[in-house]
Amino acid sequence: MRQSRRCSRSGCAQPAAATLTYVYAESTAVVGPLATYSEPHSYDLCEFHAERLTVPRGWEVVRHEIDIDDVGPTGDDLLALADAVREAARPEPPRNPADDGSGIRRGHLRVLPDLP
């Protein structure tokens, strides 16, 4: 479930739909999809203010596509996450009886002692 954030513009109570970030070194304002987390040096904007943003003369505005209908993770995203959790929870396979124990196992890698 998404956290509801409001537009950063004074007097606007509309829900945020985009994130505005300034790149001062390049005199650029970047407007893109709503960031997952509210960052201290970025601004949440509603759809109205994101579309009508103006910048000072000499500055550039970079606009990334904003999907207002984005409702969060897709079924594919959730399946991939479930597969990753299942893989991480699998028990370690039994040791090979032919293993002489001369090395230390770390996951799928083995550290072998230096030979004299």
Tab-separated table of C-alpha atoms in Angstrom:
chain	number	residue	atom	x	y	z
A	1	MET	CA	0.000	0.000	0.000
A	2	ARG	CA	1.350	3.407	-0.935
A	3	GLN	CA	1.801	6.182	1.521
A	4	SER	CA	-0.302	9.204	0.636
A	5	ARG	CA	1.777	12.353	0.166
A	6	ARG	CA	0.554	15.808	-0.733
A	7	CYS	CA	1.816	18.387	-3.215
A	8	SER	CA	4.631	20.552	-1.815
A	9	ARG	CA	3.227	23.760	-3.337
A	10	SER	CA	1.803	26.186	-0.791
A	11	GLY	CA	-1.961	26.026	-0.534
A	12	CYS	CA	-2.270	22.854	-2.633
A	13	ALA	CA	-3.835	19.838	-0.958
A	14	GLN	CA	-3.849	17.556	-4.014
A	15	PRO	CA	-2.110	14.165	-3.805
A	16	ALA	CA	1.462	14.064	-5.103
A	17	ALA	CA	1.959	12.487	-8.530
A	18	ALA	CA	5.521	13.514	-9.404
A	19	THR	CA	8.861	14.385	-7.835
A	20	LEU	CA	10.822	17.531	-8.668
A	21	THR	CA	14.586	17.583	-8.180
A	22	TYR	CA	16.976	20.416	-8.994
A	23	VAL	CA	20.473	19.877	-10.424
A	24	TYR	CA	21.928	23.262	-9.584
A	25	ALA	CA	25.331	22.593	-11.187
A	26	GLU	CA	23.618	22.059	-14.556
A	27	SER	CA	20.806	24.614	-14.117
A	28	THR	CA	18.284	21.826	-14.615
A	29	ALA	CA	14.979	20.877	-13.005
A	30	VAL	CA	14.000	17.206	-13.322
A	31	VAL	CA	10.338	16.174	-13.041
A	32	GLY	CA	9.705	12.457	-12.888
A	33	PRO	CA	7.521	9.783	-11.339
A	34	LEU	CA	6.759	10.073	-7.640
A	35	ALA	CA	9.771	8.868	-5.682
A	36	THR	CA	9.312	5.891	-3.396
A	37	TYR	CA	10.466	7.929	-0.405
A	38	SER	CA	10.257	11.625	0.314
A	39	GLU	CA	13.784	13.029	0.079
A	40	PRO	CA	14.906	16.237	1.816
A	41	HIS	CA	16.140	17.937	-1.395
A	42	SER	CA	13.239	17.017	-3.658
A	43	TYR	CA	9.650	18.182	-3.889
A	44	ASP	CA	6.446	16.242	-4.405
A	45	LEU	CA	4.094	17.812	-6.946
A	46	CYS	CA	0.520	17.086	-7.941
A	47	GLU	CA	-0.267	16.414	-11.594
A	48	PHE	CA	-1.394	20.013	-12.172
A	49	HIS	CA	1.790	21.616	-10.790
A	50	ALA	CA	4.098	19.016	-12.396
A	51	GLU	CA	2.713	19.807	-15.865
A	52	ARG	CA	2.870	23.579	-15.403
A	53	LEU	CA	6.286	23.903	-13.781
A	54	THR	CA	8.316	26.843	-15.045
A	55	VAL	CA	11.996	27.516	-14.368
A	56	PRO	CA	14.182	30.636	-14.492
A	57	ARG	CA	15.510	31.848	-17.844
A	58	GLY	CA	18.558	29.818	-18.849
A	59	TRP	CA	17.419	26.721	-16.962
A	60	GLU	CA	16.265	23.495	-18.591
A	61	VAL	CA	13.385	21.235	-17.564
A	62	VAL	CA	13.795	17.488	-18.050
A	63	ARG	CA	10.468	15.666	-17.882
A	64	HIS	CA	10.296	11.912	-17.481
A	65	GLU	CA	7.085	10.070	-18.269
A	66	ILE	CA	4.724	10.001	-15.309
A	67	ASP	CA	2.217	7.157	-15.095
A	68	ILE	CA	-0.621	8.508	-12.970
A	69	ASP	CA	-2.345	5.103	-13.040
A	70	ASP	CA	0.671	3.289	-11.581
A	71	VAL	CA	-0.775	1.275	-8.715
A	72	GLY	CA	2.443	-0.260	-7.456
A	73	PRO	CA	4.091	-3.609	-8.021
A	74	THR	CA	2.755	-5.849	-10.770
A	75	GLY	CA	2.031	-9.552	-10.434
A	76	ASP	CA	5.386	-10.289	-12.086
A	77	ASP	CA	7.189	-8.137	-9.506
A	78	LEU	CA	5.500	-9.965	-6.645
A	79	LEU	CA	6.255	-13.396	-8.148
A	80	ALA	CA	9.926	-12.467	-8.586
A	81	LEU	CA	10.075	-11.344	-4.952
A	82	ALA	CA	8.423	-14.583	-3.772
A	83	ASP	CA	10.902	-16.650	-5.828
A	84	ALA	CA	13.841	-14.767	-4.319
A	85	VAL	CA	12.530	-15.358	-0.784
A	86	ARG	CA	12.008	-19.070	-1.493
A	87	GLU	CA	15.538	-19.372	-2.912
A	88	ALA	CA	17.057	-17.657	0.133
A	89	ALA	CA	15.119	-19.941	2.508
A	90	ARG	CA	16.225	-23.221	0.887
A	91	PRO	CA	18.402	-25.329	3.178
A	92	GLU	CA	22.026	-25.822	2.224
A	93	PRO	CA	22.477	-29.063	0.259
A	94	PRO	CA	24.120	-31.962	2.126
A	95	ARG	CA	27.894	-32.137	1.948
A	96	ASN	CA	29.568	-34.372	-0.582
A	97	PRO	CA	30.904	-37.528	1.182
A	98	ALA	CA	34.045	-37.274	-0.978
A	99	ASP	CA	34.796	-33.837	0.516
A	100	ASP	CA	37.912	-34.215	2.642
A	101	GLY	CA	37.145	-31.058	4.634
A	102	SER	CA	40.456	-29.422	3.712
A	103	GLY	CA	38.756	-26.168	2.752
A	104	ILE	CA	36.353	-23.754	4.387
A	105	ARG	CA	32.995	-23.370	2.616
A	106	ARG	CA	31.470	-19.930	2.292
A	107	GLY	CA	28.245	-20.228	0.353
A	108	HIS	CA	29.085	-21.683	-3.031
A	109	LEU	CA	32.794	-20.780	-2.738
A	110	ARG	CA	35.554	-22.694	-0.985
A	111	VAL	CA	38.658	-21.134	0.556
A	112	LEU	CA	41.616	-23.495	0.258
A	113	PRO	CA	44.593	-23.283	2.582
A	114	ASP	CA	47.946	-22.185	1.132
A	115	LEU	CA	50.182	-25.039	0.103
A	116	PRO	CA	53.724	-25.002	1.563
